[in-house]
Short mmCIF file of C-alpha atoms and ligand atoms in Angstrom, two decimals:
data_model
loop_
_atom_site.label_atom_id
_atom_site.label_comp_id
_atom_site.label_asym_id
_atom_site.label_seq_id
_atom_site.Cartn_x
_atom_site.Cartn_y
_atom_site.Cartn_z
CA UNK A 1 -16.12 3.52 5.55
CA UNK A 2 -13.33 1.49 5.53
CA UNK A 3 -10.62 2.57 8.35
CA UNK A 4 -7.28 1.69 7.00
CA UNK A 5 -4.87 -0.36 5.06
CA UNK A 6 -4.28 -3.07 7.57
CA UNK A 7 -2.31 -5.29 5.41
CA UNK A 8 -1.24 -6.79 2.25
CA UNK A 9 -0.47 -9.61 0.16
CA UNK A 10 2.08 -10.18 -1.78
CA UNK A 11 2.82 -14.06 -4.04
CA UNK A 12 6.60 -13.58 -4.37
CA UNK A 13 8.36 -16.35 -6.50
CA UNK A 14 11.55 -15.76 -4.37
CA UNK A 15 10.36 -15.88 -0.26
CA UNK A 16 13.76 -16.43 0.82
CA UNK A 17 14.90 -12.78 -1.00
CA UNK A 18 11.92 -11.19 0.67
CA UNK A 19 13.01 -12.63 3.98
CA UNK A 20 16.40 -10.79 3.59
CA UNK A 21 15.10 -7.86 1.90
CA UNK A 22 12.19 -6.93 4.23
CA UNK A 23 14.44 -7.08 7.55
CA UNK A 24 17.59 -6.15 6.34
CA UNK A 25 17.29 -3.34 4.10
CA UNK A 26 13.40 -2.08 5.09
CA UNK A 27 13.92 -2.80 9.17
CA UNK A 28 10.88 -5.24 9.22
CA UNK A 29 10.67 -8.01 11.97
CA UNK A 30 10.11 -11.34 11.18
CA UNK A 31 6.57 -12.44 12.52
CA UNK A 32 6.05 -15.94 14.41
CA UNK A 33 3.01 -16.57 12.70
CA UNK A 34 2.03 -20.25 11.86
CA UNK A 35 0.97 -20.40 8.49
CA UNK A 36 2.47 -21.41 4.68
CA UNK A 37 3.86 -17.64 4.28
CA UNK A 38 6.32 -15.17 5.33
CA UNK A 39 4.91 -12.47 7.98
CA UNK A 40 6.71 -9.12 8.25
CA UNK A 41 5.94 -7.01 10.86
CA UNK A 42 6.00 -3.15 11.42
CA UNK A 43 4.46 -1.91 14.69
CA UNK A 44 2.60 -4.12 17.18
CA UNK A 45 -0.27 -6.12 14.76
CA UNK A 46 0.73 -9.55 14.27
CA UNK A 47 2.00 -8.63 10.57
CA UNK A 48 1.29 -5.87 8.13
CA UNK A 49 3.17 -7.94 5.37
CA UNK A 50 2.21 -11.64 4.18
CA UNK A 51 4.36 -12.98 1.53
CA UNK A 52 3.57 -16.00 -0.06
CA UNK A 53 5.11 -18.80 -2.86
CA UNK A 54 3.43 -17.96 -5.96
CA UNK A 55 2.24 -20.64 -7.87
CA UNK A 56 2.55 -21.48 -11.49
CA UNK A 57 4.64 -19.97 -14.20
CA UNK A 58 7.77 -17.91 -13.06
CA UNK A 59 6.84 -14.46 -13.72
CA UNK A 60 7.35 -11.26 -11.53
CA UNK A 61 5.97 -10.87 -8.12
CA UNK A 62 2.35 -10.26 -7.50
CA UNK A 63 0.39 -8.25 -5.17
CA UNK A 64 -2.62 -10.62 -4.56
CA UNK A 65 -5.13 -8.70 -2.40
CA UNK A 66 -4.40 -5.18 -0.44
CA UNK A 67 -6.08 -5.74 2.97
CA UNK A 68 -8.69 -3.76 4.34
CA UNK A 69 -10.18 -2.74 7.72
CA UNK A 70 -13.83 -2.50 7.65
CA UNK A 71 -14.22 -2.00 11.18
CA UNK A 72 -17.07 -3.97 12.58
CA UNK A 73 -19.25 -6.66 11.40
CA UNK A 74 -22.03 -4.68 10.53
CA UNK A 75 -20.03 -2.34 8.88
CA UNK A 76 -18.72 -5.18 6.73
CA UNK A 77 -21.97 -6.47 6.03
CA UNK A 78 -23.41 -3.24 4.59
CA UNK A 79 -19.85 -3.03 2.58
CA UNK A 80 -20.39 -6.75 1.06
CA UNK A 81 -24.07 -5.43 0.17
CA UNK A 82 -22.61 -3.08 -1.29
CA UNK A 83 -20.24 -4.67 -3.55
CA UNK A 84 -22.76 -7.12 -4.68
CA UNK A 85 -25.22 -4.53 -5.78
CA UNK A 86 -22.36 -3.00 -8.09
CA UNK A 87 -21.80 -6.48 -9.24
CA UNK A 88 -18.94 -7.52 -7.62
CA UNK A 89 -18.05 -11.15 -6.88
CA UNK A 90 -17.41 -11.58 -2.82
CA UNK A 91 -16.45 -14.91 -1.05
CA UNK A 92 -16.00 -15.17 2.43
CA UNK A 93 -12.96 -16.14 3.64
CA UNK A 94 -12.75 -19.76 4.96
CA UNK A 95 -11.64 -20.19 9.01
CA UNK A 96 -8.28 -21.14 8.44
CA UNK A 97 -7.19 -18.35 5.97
CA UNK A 98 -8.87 -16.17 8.41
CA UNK A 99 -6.64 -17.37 11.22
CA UNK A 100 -3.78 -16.94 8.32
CA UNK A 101 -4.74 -13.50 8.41
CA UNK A 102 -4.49 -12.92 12.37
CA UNK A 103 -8.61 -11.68 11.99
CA UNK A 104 -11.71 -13.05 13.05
CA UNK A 105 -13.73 -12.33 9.41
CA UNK A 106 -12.76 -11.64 6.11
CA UNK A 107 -14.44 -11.35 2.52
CA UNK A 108 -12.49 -11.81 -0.82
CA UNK A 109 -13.44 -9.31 -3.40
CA UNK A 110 -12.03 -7.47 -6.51
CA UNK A 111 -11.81 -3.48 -8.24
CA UNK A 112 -12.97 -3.09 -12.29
CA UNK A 113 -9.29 -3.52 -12.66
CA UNK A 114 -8.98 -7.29 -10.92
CA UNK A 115 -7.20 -6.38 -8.12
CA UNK A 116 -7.63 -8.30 -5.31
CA UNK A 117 -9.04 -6.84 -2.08
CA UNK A 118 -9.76 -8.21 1.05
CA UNK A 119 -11.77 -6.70 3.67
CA UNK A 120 -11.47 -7.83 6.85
CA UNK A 121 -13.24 -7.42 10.97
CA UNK A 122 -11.74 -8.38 15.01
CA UNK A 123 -7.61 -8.28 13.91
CA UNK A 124 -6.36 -9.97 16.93
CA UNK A 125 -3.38 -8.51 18.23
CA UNK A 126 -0.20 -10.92 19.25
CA UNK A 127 1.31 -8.82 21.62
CA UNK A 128 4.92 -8.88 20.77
CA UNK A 129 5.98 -5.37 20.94
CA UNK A 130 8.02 -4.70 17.60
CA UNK A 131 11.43 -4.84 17.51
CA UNK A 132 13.56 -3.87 14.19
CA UNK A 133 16.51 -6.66 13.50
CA UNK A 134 18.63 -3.54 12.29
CA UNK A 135 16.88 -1.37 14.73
CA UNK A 136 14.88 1.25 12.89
CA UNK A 137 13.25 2.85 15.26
CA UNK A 138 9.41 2.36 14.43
CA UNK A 139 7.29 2.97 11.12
CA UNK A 140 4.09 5.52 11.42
CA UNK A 141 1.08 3.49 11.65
CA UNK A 142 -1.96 3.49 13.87
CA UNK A 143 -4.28 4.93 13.52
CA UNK A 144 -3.38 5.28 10.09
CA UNK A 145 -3.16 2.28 8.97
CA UNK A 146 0.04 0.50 6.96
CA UNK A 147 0.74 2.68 4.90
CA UNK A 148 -0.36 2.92 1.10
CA UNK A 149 -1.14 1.08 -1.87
CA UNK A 150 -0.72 2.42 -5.47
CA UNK A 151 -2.45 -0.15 -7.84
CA UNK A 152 -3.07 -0.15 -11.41
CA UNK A 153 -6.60 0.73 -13.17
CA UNK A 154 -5.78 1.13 -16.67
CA UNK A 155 -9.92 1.63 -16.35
CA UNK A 156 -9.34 4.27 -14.07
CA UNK A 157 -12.89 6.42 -13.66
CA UNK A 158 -14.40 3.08 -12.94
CA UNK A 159 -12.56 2.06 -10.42
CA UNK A 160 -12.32 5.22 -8.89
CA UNK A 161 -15.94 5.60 -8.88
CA UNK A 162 -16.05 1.93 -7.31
CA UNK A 163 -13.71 2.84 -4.83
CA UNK A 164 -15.53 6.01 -3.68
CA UNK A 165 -19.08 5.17 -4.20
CA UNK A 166 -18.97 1.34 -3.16
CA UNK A 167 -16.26 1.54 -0.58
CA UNK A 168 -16.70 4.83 0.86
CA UNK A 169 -12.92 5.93 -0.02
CA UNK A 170 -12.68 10.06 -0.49
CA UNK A 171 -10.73 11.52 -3.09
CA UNK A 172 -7.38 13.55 -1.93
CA UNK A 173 -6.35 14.65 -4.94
CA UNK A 174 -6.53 13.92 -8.99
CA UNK A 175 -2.77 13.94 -10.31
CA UNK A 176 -2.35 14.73 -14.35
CA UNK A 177 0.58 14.22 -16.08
CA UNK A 178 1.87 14.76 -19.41
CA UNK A 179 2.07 11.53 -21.59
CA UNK A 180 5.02 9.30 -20.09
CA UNK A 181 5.81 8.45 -23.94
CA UNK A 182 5.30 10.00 -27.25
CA UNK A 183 1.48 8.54 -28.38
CA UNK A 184 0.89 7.01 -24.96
CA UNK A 185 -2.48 8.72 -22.92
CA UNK A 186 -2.11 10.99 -20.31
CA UNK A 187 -0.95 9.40 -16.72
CA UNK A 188 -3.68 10.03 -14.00
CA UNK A 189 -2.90 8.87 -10.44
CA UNK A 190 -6.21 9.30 -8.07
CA UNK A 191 -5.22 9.63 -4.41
CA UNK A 192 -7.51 8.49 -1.68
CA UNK A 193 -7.95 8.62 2.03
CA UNK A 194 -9.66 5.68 4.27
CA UNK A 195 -10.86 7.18 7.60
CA UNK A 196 -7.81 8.39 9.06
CA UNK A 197 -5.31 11.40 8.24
CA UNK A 198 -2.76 9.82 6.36
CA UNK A 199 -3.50 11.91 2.79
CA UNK A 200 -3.94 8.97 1.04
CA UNK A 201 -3.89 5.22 1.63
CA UNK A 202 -5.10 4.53 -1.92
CA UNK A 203 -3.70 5.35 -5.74
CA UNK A 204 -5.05 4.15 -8.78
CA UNK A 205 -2.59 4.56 -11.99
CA UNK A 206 -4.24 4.46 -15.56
CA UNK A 207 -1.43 2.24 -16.69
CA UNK A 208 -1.02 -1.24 -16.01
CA UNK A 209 1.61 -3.10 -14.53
CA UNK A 210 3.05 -6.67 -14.62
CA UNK A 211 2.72 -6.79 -10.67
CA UNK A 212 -0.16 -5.86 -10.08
CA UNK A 213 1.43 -2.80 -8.18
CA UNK A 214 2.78 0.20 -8.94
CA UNK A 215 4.34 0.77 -5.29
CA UNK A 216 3.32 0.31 -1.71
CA UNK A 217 4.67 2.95 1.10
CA UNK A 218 5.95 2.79 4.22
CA UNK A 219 6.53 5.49 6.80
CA UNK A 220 9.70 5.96 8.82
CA UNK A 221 9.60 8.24 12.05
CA UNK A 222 12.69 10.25 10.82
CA UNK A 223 14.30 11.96 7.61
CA UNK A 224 17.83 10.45 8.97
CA UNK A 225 15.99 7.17 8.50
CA UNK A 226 14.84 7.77 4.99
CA UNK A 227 18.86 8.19 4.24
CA UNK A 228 19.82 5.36 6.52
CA UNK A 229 17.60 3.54 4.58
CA UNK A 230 18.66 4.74 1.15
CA UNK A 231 22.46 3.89 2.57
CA UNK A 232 22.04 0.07 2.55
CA UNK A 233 19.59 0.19 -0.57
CA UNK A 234 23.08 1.55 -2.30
CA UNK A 235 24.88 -0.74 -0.22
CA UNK A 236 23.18 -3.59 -1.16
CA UNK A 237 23.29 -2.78 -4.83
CA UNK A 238 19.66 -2.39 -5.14
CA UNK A 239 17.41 -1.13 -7.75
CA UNK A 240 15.72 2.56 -7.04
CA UNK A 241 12.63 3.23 -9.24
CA UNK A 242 13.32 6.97 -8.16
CA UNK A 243 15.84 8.25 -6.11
CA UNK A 244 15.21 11.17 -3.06
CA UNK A 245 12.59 13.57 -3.50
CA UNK A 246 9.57 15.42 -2.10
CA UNK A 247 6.21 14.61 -3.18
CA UNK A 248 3.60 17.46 -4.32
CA UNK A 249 0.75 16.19 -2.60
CA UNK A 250 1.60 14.79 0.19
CA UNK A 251 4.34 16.20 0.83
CA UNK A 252 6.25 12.94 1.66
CA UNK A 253 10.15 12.76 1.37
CA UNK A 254 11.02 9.22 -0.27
CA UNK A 255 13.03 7.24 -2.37
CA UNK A 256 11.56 3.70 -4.07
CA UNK A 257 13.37 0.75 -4.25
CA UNK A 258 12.74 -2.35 -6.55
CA UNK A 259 12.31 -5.36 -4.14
CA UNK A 260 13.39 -8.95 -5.65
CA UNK A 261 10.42 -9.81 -7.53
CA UNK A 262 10.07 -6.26 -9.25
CA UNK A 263 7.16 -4.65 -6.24
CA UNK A 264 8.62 -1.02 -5.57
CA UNK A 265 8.65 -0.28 -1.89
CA UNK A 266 8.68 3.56 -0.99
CA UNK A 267 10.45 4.59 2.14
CA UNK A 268 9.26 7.92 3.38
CA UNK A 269 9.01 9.99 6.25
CA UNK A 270 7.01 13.22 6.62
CA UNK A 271 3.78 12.29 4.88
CA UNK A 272 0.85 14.95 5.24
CA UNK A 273 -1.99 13.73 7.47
CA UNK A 274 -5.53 15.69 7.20
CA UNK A 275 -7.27 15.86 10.77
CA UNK A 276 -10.35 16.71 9.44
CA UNK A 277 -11.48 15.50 5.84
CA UNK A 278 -15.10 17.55 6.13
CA UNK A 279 -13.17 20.73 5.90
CA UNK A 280 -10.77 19.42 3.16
CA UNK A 281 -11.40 20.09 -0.79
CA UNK A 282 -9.49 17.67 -3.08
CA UNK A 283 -7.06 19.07 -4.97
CA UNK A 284 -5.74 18.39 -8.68
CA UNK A 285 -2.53 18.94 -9.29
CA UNK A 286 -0.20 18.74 -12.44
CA UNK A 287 2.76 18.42 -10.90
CA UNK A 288 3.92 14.90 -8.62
CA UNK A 289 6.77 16.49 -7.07
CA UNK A 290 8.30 19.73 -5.32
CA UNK A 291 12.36 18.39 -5.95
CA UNK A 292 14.09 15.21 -6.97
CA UNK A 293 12.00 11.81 -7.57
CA UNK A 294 13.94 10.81 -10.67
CA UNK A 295 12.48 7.63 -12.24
CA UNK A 296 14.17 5.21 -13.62
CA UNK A 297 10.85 3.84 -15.25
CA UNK A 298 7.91 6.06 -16.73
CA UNK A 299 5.54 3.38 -14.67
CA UNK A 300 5.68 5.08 -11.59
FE1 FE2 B 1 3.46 6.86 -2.74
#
């Protein structure tokens, strides 16, 4: 089983923007990583975000590959046999991306849906304590990993079953909403947990989306720095995708801002963590929030 998001990928046509928008509005520390990208850092692993030039056409931002860890190497072995027996393509990450990447091993793989995925063994730690340039005090991580990823799978059963029965994910909960338009389907978000309480580090959406991502999360360690965070969002101008609000399922007080190549960051703070998955039954709910969550978008 995999144990958490460790970290993601993102190629952002505008690195600069990220650069001011990741420490100054969402608190993270610049990395001092050598590499071609942009390392933002949220607790004490050498970087939890890597932001990279995208290449070719100018377009929106992309999330290339969500990053994975699988543990130990035998763990990722059985997980690559795994992925080839359901047909997926895997390449194994060459030395110096690796060292890109702050880890010993990775693989490159994709979902049914093409998003990238990277699983990945032996994340060397840098040692730098972590330090917020506008001094949030910390974001709620180990041993729960990043945070979470919601991605797009307009094929959503498949990849859910690919995430579950090739990767080892388990299901939190099974979200159904009424159609976001007149004639469009039904929206289903699948929420999944990696091995570790947060309630889930995975989402697929059955709708797809331009980049490649319908939000990732991050957790803050206090309510008053959900609205200190929301203060220089409004400050700054910025874009909310939907304003203050409590999540149904788990439970998780947030707002989402647009970042500068269209990727929604949510900013949360009491998320719901599960101590013990064996005794837990996945839930399906109809409804995706207890109060407020307005969206400016139905692609949420
Ligand atoms: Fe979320």
């Amino acid at each position: 089983m995999i144990a958490g998001l460790g970290y993601v990928v993102i190629a952002a046509q505008d690195v600069a923007a990220w650069d001011k928008f990741g420490t100054q509005i969402l608190g993270l520390q610049k990395a001092d990583i050598s590499g071609d990208a942009l390392y933002l850092k949220m607790d004490d692993a050498p970087f939890r975000y890597m932001i990279e030039q995208a290449a070719g056409e100018p377009g929106p931002d992309v999330l290339a590959a969500t990053g994975w860890d699988a543990g130990d190497d035998d763990n990722l072995n059985a997980l690559i046999e795994k992925l080839e027996a359901a047909g997926a393509t895997v390449t194994e990450g060459a030395a110096d991306e690796a060292a890109a990447r702050c880890v010993t091993r990775f693989v490159k793989s994709a979902d049914p849906a093409g998003n990238g995925l990277e699983l990945y063994v032996g994340r060397t730690d840098t040692g730098d304590a972590f330090v917020s340039p506008i001094g949030v005090s910390g974001f709620v991580t180990e041993p729960m990993g990043m945070g979470h990823a919601v991605i797009p799978a307009p094929n959503d059963q498949e990849c859910a079953d690919f995430y579950q029965d090739v990767l080892g994910f388990g299901m939190s909960d099974d979200l159904r909403l009424p159609p976001p338009a007149e004639g469009a389907p039904d929206m289903r978000i699948v929420f999944f947990h990696a091995d570790n309480p947060r309630h889930h580090s995975l989402a697929l959406g059955n709708f797809p989306t331009p980049t490649k991502c319908i939000h990732l999360m991050m957790e803050v360690n206090t309510l008053d720095e959900v609205g200190a965070g929301l203060d220089r969002v409004t400050q700054a101008g910025l874009p909310l995708m939907a304003s203050l609000g409590r999540h149904e399922n788990d439970k998780m007080v947030s707002f989402y801002v647009v970042g500068p190549g269209g990727i929604a960051i949510e900013y949360g703070y009491d998320g719901l963590q599960v101590d013990d998955w064996a005794g837990f039954a996945p839930t399906v709910s109809t409804s995706g929030d207890i109060w407020g969550h307005e969206y400016a978008t139905p692609e949420m």
